[in-house]
PDB file of C-alpha atoms in Angstrom:
ATOM      1  CA  UNK A   1      -9.540   2.653 -16.245  1.00 89.00           C
ATOM      2  CA  UNK A   2     -12.741   0.786 -16.969  1.00 91.00           C
ATOM      3  CA  UNK A   3     -11.052  -2.460 -15.965  1.00 93.00           C
ATOM      4  CA  UNK A   4     -10.168  -1.087 -12.508  1.00 93.00           C
ATOM      5  CA  UNK A   5     -13.839  -0.499 -11.714  1.00 93.00           C
ATOM      6  CA  UNK A   6     -15.114  -3.762 -13.221  1.00 96.00           C
ATOM      7  CA  UNK A   7     -15.690  -6.797 -11.000  1.00 97.00           C
ATOM      8  CA  UNK A   8     -13.915  -9.986 -12.032  1.00 98.00           C
ATOM      9  CA  UNK A   9     -15.985 -13.223 -11.892  1.00 98.00           C
ATOM     10  CA  UNK A  10     -15.051 -15.749  -9.209  1.00 98.00           C
ATOM     11  CA  UNK A  11     -13.898 -18.401 -11.671  1.00 98.00           C
ATOM     12  CA  UNK A  12     -11.560 -15.928 -13.343  1.00 98.00           C
ATOM     13  CA  UNK A  13     -10.136 -14.894  -9.976  1.00 98.00           C
ATOM     14  CA  UNK A  14      -9.390 -18.520  -9.178  1.00 98.00           C
ATOM     15  CA  UNK A  15      -7.733 -19.002 -12.568  1.00 98.00           C
ATOM     16  CA  UNK A  16      -5.569 -15.979 -11.803  1.00 97.00           C
ATOM     17  CA  UNK A  17      -4.499 -17.526  -8.485  1.00 97.00           C
ATOM     18  CA  UNK A  18      -3.550 -20.745 -10.277  1.00 97.00           C
ATOM     19  CA  UNK A  19      -1.663 -18.813 -12.951  1.00 97.00           C
ATOM     20  CA  UNK A  20       0.316 -16.780 -10.412  1.00 95.00           C
ATOM     21  CA  UNK A  21       1.164 -19.796  -8.278  1.00 96.00           C
ATOM     22  CA  UNK A  22       2.277 -21.765 -11.340  1.00 96.00           C
ATOM     23  CA  UNK A  23       4.574 -18.910 -12.384  1.00 95.00           C
ATOM     24  CA  UNK A  24       6.030 -18.598  -8.878  1.00 95.00           C
ATOM     25  CA  UNK A  25       6.791 -22.311  -8.654  1.00 94.00           C
ATOM     26  CA  UNK A  26       8.368 -22.305 -12.098  1.00 94.00           C
ATOM     27  CA  UNK A  27      10.422 -19.112 -11.858  1.00 94.00           C
ATOM     28  CA  UNK A  28      11.228 -18.476  -8.194  1.00 92.00           C
ATOM     29  CA  UNK A  29      14.577 -20.113  -7.307  1.00 89.00           C
ATOM     30  CA  UNK A  30      13.723 -20.993  -3.698  1.00 92.00           C
ATOM     31  CA  UNK A  31      10.060 -20.379  -3.007  1.00 94.00           C
ATOM     32  CA  UNK A  32      10.059 -22.514   0.144  1.00 94.00           C
ATOM     33  CA  UNK A  33      13.090 -20.862   1.752  1.00 93.00           C
ATOM     34  CA  UNK A  34      11.125 -19.464   4.701  1.00 93.00           C
ATOM     35  CA  UNK A  35       8.007 -21.649   4.889  1.00 93.00           C
ATOM     36  CA  UNK A  36       7.444 -25.233   3.778  1.00 95.00           C
ATOM     37  CA  UNK A  37       5.975 -26.225   0.435  1.00 95.00           C
ATOM     38  CA  UNK A  38       2.990 -27.763   2.244  1.00 97.00           C
ATOM     39  CA  UNK A  39       2.298 -24.441   3.960  1.00 97.00           C
ATOM     40  CA  UNK A  40       2.561 -22.595   0.662  1.00 96.00           C
ATOM     41  CA  UNK A  41       0.156 -25.032  -1.010  1.00 97.00           C
ATOM     42  CA  UNK A  42      -2.265 -24.589   1.871  1.00 97.00           C
ATOM     43  CA  UNK A  43      -2.157 -20.790   1.700  1.00 97.00           C
ATOM     44  CA  UNK A  44      -2.900 -20.684  -2.031  1.00 97.00           C
ATOM     45  CA  UNK A  45      -5.647 -23.291  -1.695  1.00 97.00           C
ATOM     46  CA  UNK A  46      -7.183 -21.294   1.156  1.00 97.00           C
ATOM     47  CA  UNK A  47      -7.062 -18.141  -0.947  1.00 97.00           C
ATOM     48  CA  UNK A  48      -8.915 -19.877  -3.778  1.00 97.00           C
ATOM     49  CA  UNK A  49     -11.528 -21.246  -1.382  1.00 97.00           C
ATOM     50  CA  UNK A  50     -12.092 -17.789   0.100  1.00 97.00           C
ATOM     51  CA  UNK A  51     -13.001 -16.326  -3.288  1.00 98.00           C
ATOM     52  CA  UNK A  52     -16.788 -16.579  -3.258  1.00 97.00           C
ATOM     53  CA  UNK A  53     -17.844 -13.309  -4.868  1.00 97.00           C
ATOM     54  CA  UNK A  54     -16.640 -11.135  -7.758  1.00 98.00           C
ATOM     55  CA  UNK A  55     -13.956  -8.589  -6.876  1.00 98.00           C
ATOM     56  CA  UNK A  56     -12.532  -5.491  -8.474  1.00 97.00           C
ATOM     57  CA  UNK A  57      -8.843  -5.862  -9.397  1.00 96.00           C
ATOM     58  CA  UNK A  58      -7.477  -3.856  -6.465  1.00 95.00           C
ATOM     59  CA  UNK A  59      -9.690  -5.686  -3.964  1.00 95.00           C
ATOM     60  CA  UNK A  60      -8.311  -8.933  -5.380  1.00 97.00           C
ATOM     61  CA  UNK A  61      -4.815  -7.463  -5.092  1.00 94.00           C
ATOM     62  CA  UNK A  62      -5.234  -7.053  -1.317  1.00 93.00           C
ATOM     63  CA  UNK A  63      -6.216 -10.692  -0.868  1.00 94.00           C
ATOM     64  CA  UNK A  64      -3.497 -11.986  -3.171  1.00 95.00           C
ATOM     65  CA  UNK A  65      -0.732  -9.813  -1.734  1.00 91.00           C
ATOM     66  CA  UNK A  66      -1.630 -11.001   1.773  1.00 91.00           C
ATOM     67  CA  UNK A  67      -0.664 -14.521   0.659  1.00 94.00           C
ATOM     68  CA  UNK A  68       2.391 -13.501  -1.363  1.00 93.00           C
ATOM     69  CA  UNK A  69       3.748 -11.540   1.615  1.00 89.00           C
ATOM     70  CA  UNK A  70       3.617 -14.696   3.757  1.00 91.00           C
ATOM     71  CA  UNK A  71       6.199 -16.267   1.459  1.00 92.00           C
ATOM     72  CA  UNK A  72       8.578 -13.730   3.083  1.00 88.00           C
ATOM     73  CA  UNK A  73      10.514 -12.910  -0.090  1.00 88.00           C
ATOM     74  CA  UNK A  74      10.832  -9.135   0.076  1.00 79.00           C
ATOM     75  CA  UNK A  75      11.404  -8.681  -3.657  1.00 81.00           C
ATOM     76  CA  UNK A  76       8.416 -10.775  -4.715  1.00 87.00           C
ATOM     77  CA  UNK A  77       5.473  -8.449  -5.128  1.00 83.00           C
ATOM     78  CA  UNK A  78       2.052  -8.027  -6.641  1.00 88.00           C
ATOM     79  CA  UNK A  79       1.261  -4.470  -7.691  1.00 89.00           C
ATOM     80  CA  UNK A  80      -2.081  -2.649  -7.671  1.00 92.00           C
ATOM     81  CA  UNK A  81      -3.526  -0.777 -10.642  1.00 92.00           C
ATOM     82  CA  UNK A  82      -3.558   3.005 -10.740  1.00 90.00           C
ATOM     83  CA  UNK A  83      -5.946   4.917 -12.950  1.00 88.00           C
ATOM     84  CA  UNK A  84      -4.312   6.505 -15.958  1.00 87.00           C
ATOM     85  CA  UNK A  85      -4.583  10.250 -16.376  1.00 84.00           C
ATOM     86  CA  UNK A  86      -5.866  11.710 -19.594  1.00 86.00           C
ATOM     87  CA  UNK A  87      -3.434  13.784 -21.662  1.00 89.00           C
ATOM     88  CA  UNK A  88      -5.331  16.875 -20.565  1.00 88.00           C
ATOM     89  CA  UNK A  89      -4.899  15.968 -16.892  1.00 83.00           C
ATOM     90  CA  UNK A  90      -1.221  15.147 -17.402  1.00 83.00           C
ATOM     91  CA  UNK A  91      -0.659  18.570 -18.935  1.00 86.00           C
ATOM     92  CA  UNK A  92      -2.676  20.347 -16.239  1.00 82.00           C
ATOM     93  CA  UNK A  93      -0.838  18.574 -13.400  1.00 79.00           C
ATOM     94  CA  UNK A  94       2.631  18.603 -14.950  1.00 81.00           C
ATOM     95  CA  UNK A  95       4.256  20.913 -12.369  1.00 77.00           C
ATOM     96  CA  UNK A  96       2.000  20.155  -9.410  1.00 75.00           C
ATOM     97  CA  UNK A  97       2.431  17.833  -6.433  1.00 73.00           C
ATOM     98  CA  UNK A  98       0.033  15.431  -4.767  1.00 73.00           C
ATOM     99  CA  UNK A  99      -1.589  16.442  -1.471  1.00 75.00           C
ATOM    100  CA  UNK A 100       0.973  14.571   0.636  1.00 80.00           C
ATOM    101  CA  UNK A 101       4.076  15.299  -1.453  1.00 78.00           C
ATOM    102  CA  UNK A 102       4.589  18.634   0.321  1.00 80.00           C
ATOM    103  CA  UNK A 103       5.092  16.863   3.667  1.00 83.00           C
ATOM    104  CA  UNK A 104       7.697  14.694   5.315  1.00 83.00           C
ATOM    105  CA  UNK A 105       5.664  12.205   7.354  1.00 84.00           C
ATOM    106  CA  UNK A 106       6.538   9.615   9.974  1.00 84.00           C
ATOM    107  CA  UNK A 107       4.447   6.732  11.319  1.00 83.00           C
ATOM    108  CA  UNK A 108       4.988   5.786  14.953  1.00 81.00           C
ATOM    109  CA  UNK A 109       2.658   3.812  17.243  1.00 79.00           C
ATOM    110  CA  UNK A 110      -0.183   3.944  14.687  1.00 80.00           C
ATOM    111  CA  UNK A 111       0.017   7.757  14.452  1.00 85.00           C
ATOM    112  CA  UNK A 112       1.169   9.752  11.427  1.00 86.00           C
ATOM    113  CA  UNK A 113       3.383  12.721  12.364  1.00 87.00           C
ATOM    114  CA  UNK A 114       4.272  15.773  10.307  1.00 86.00           C
ATOM    115  CA  UNK A 115       8.061  16.171  10.340  1.00 84.00           C
ATOM    116  CA  UNK A 116       8.347  19.003   7.865  1.00 84.00           C
ATOM    117  CA  UNK A 117       6.643  20.891   5.059  1.00 82.00           C
ATOM    118  CA  UNK A 118       8.145  22.048   1.782  1.00 79.00           C
ATOM    119  CA  UNK A 119       5.935  25.130   1.907  1.00 75.00           C
ATOM    120  CA  UNK A 120       7.998  28.045   3.226  1.00 72.00           C
ATOM    121  CA  UNK A 121       4.920  29.867   4.522  1.00 64.00           C
ATOM    122  CA  UNK A 122       3.303  26.801   6.104  1.00 70.00           C
ATOM    123  CA  UNK A 123       1.472  27.471   9.369  1.00 79.00           C
ATOM    124  CA  UNK A 124       1.555  23.776  10.239  1.00 81.00           C
ATOM    125  CA  UNK A 125       3.648  22.872  13.257  1.00 84.00           C
ATOM    126  CA  UNK A 126       6.291  20.174  13.098  1.00 84.00           C
ATOM    127  CA  UNK A 127       5.258  17.256  15.259  1.00 86.00           C
ATOM    128  CA  UNK A 128       1.552  17.617  14.526  1.00 89.00           C
ATOM    129  CA  UNK A 129      -0.387  14.363  14.274  1.00 90.00           C
ATOM    130  CA  UNK A 130      -2.341  13.952  11.056  1.00 90.00           C
ATOM    131  CA  UNK A 131      -5.687  12.663  12.343  1.00 92.00           C
ATOM    132  CA  UNK A 132      -7.682  12.661   9.117  1.00 92.00           C
ATOM    133  CA  UNK A 133      -7.321  13.295   5.425  1.00 90.00           C
ATOM    134  CA  UNK A 134     -10.753  14.483   4.431  1.00 90.00           C
ATOM    135  CA  UNK A 135     -12.800  12.087   6.586  1.00 89.00           C
ATOM    136  CA  UNK A 136     -10.431   9.108   6.623  1.00 90.00           C
ATOM    137  CA  UNK A 137      -7.891   8.254   9.310  1.00 91.00           C
ATOM    138  CA  UNK A 138      -4.375   7.464   8.027  1.00 88.00           C
ATOM    139  CA  UNK A 139      -4.560   4.296  10.126  1.00 87.00           C
ATOM    140  CA  UNK A 140      -7.341   3.057   7.819  1.00 89.00           C
ATOM    141  CA  UNK A 141      -4.894   2.947   4.913  1.00 85.00           C
ATOM    142  CA  UNK A 142      -2.151   1.442   7.059  1.00 82.00           C
ATOM    143  CA  UNK A 143      -4.423  -1.347   8.267  1.00 83.00           C
ATOM    144  CA  UNK A 144      -5.829  -2.067   4.801  1.00 84.00           C
ATOM    145  CA  UNK A 145      -2.435  -2.307   3.099  1.00 83.00           C
ATOM    146  CA  UNK A 146      -0.358  -3.712   5.971  1.00 78.00           C
ATOM    147  CA  UNK A 147       0.590  -6.807   3.951  1.00 76.00           C
ATOM    148  CA  UNK A 148       1.784  -4.747   0.997  1.00 76.00           C
ATOM    149  CA  UNK A 149       5.347  -4.152   2.156  1.00 70.00           C
ATOM    150  CA  UNK A 150       7.663  -6.517   3.953  1.00 71.00           C
ATOM    151  CA  UNK A 151      11.315  -7.496   4.018  1.00 71.00           C
ATOM    152  CA  UNK A 152      13.068 -10.775   3.398  1.00 78.00           C
ATOM    153  CA  UNK A 153      12.645 -13.524   5.957  1.00 75.00           C
ATOM    154  CA  UNK A 154      11.631 -12.432   9.426  1.00 77.00           C
ATOM    155  CA  UNK A 155      12.859  -8.843   9.211  1.00 72.00           C
ATOM    156  CA  UNK A 156      10.875  -6.674  11.647  1.00 68.00           C
ATOM    157  CA  UNK A 157      12.181  -3.197  10.770  1.00 69.00           C
ATOM    158  CA  UNK A 158      11.658  -3.066   7.004  1.00 69.00           C
ATOM    159  CA  UNK A 159       7.914  -2.456   7.271  1.00 67.00           C
ATOM    160  CA  UNK A 160       8.384   0.759   9.250  1.00 68.00           C
ATOM    161  CA  UNK A 161      11.296   1.910   7.122  1.00 69.00           C
ATOM    162  CA  UNK A 162       9.510   1.496   3.811  1.00 67.00           C
ATOM    163  CA  UNK A 163       6.309   2.986   5.139  1.00 68.00           C
ATOM    164  CA  UNK A 164       8.114   6.129   6.222  1.00 68.00           C
ATOM    165  CA  UNK A 165       9.793   6.714   2.890  1.00 65.00           C
ATOM    166  CA  UNK A 166       6.881   7.162   0.540  1.00 66.00           C
ATOM    167  CA  UNK A 167       4.493   4.255   0.730  1.00 70.00           C
ATOM    168  CA  UNK A 168       1.808   5.960   2.748  1.00 77.00           C
ATOM    169  CA  UNK A 169       1.268   8.524  -0.022  1.00 82.00           C
ATOM    170  CA  UNK A 170       1.504   5.678  -2.574  1.00 82.00           C
ATOM    171  CA  UNK A 171      -1.571   3.955  -1.127  1.00 84.00           C
ATOM    172  CA  UNK A 172      -3.375   7.201  -0.430  1.00 86.00           C
ATOM    173  CA  UNK A 173      -3.025   8.105  -4.116  1.00 85.00           C
ATOM    174  CA  UNK A 174      -4.193   4.626  -5.098  1.00 87.00           C
ATOM    175  CA  UNK A 175      -7.543   5.224  -3.418  1.00 86.00           C
ATOM    176  CA  UNK A 176      -7.972   8.920  -4.086  1.00 84.00           C
ATOM    177  CA  UNK A 177      -8.021  10.327  -7.595  1.00 75.00           C
ATOM    178  CA  UNK A 178      -6.455  13.684  -8.322  1.00 74.00           C
ATOM    179  CA  UNK A 179      -8.425  16.435  -6.627  1.00 75.00           C
ATOM    180  CA  UNK A 180      -8.136  20.193  -6.253  1.00 74.00           C
ATOM    181  CA  UNK A 181      -8.279  20.347  -2.470  1.00 80.00           C
ATOM    182  CA  UNK A 182      -7.857  18.155   0.586  1.00 86.00           C
ATOM    183  CA  UNK A 183      -8.980  18.812   4.155  1.00 89.00           C
ATOM    184  CA  UNK A 184      -6.435  17.855   6.832  1.00 88.00           C
ATOM    185  CA  UNK A 185      -7.355  17.430  10.488  1.00 91.00           C
ATOM    186  CA  UNK A 186      -4.309  17.764  12.736  1.00 90.00           C
ATOM    187  CA  UNK A 187      -3.539  17.771  16.433  1.00 89.00           C
ATOM    188  CA  UNK A 188      -0.437  19.297  17.998  1.00 85.00           C
ATOM    189  CA  UNK A 189       1.393  18.488  21.218  1.00 77.00           C
ATOM    190  CA  UNK A 190       4.973  19.269  22.213  1.00 60.00           C
ATOM    191  CA  UNK A 191       6.385  15.949  21.006  1.00 52.00           C
ATOM    192  CA  UNK A 192       8.636  16.946  18.141  1.00 49.00           C
ATOM    193  CA  UNK A 193      11.859  16.447  20.098  1.00 49.00           C
ATOM    194  CA  UNK A 194      10.978  12.762  20.443  1.00 50.00           C
ATOM    195  CA  UNK A 195      10.646  12.192  16.701  1.00 51.00           C
ATOM    196  CA  UNK A 196      13.556  11.256  14.417  1.00 50.00           C
ATOM    197  CA  UNK A 197      15.249  13.546  11.954  1.00 51.00           C
ATOM    198  CA  UNK A 198      14.918  11.778   8.583  1.00 46.00           C
ATOM    199  CA  UNK A 199      15.744  14.769   6.383  1.00 46.00           C
TER     200      UNK A 199
END
């Protein structure tokens, strides 16, 4: 957990880029399947040149994943670091769910819709737009992590599909430690009939 909050010196970041690129070239069977080797070299060199200040690991992850995603190999990923829970927290949260786990959500046209709630007594209306979680717009997370999920080659539908399974809550939980309460801001219009049934 201390490592997640500690900034990594620039020279170490650049060494990490070199290490990752060396491993990719050695172990990936066809790294240049979708873009040329010259383009790949250029992208990694540009990444190294852009590193001019220390970064925390997950800030570095965003920059690195942006380059890895441009290789267009859907099963080649860099993963962020999540904080580890103490044993006490694990025990306390054993049977609980995260703030978004109770909802089925759907992103469409940069808006996050509520499709359903697992709470039987929920007063939330299906088709509501989730405008904010606490003070942050869901679009903020989408924009920040837009390079984090992608399909093979030039697939255009995988991004939306993966986002609407569970990856929005994945990145929300990455940025927000476990908390006792969350404030949702929602807006409702009669749009639910236009949204898909993904149950």
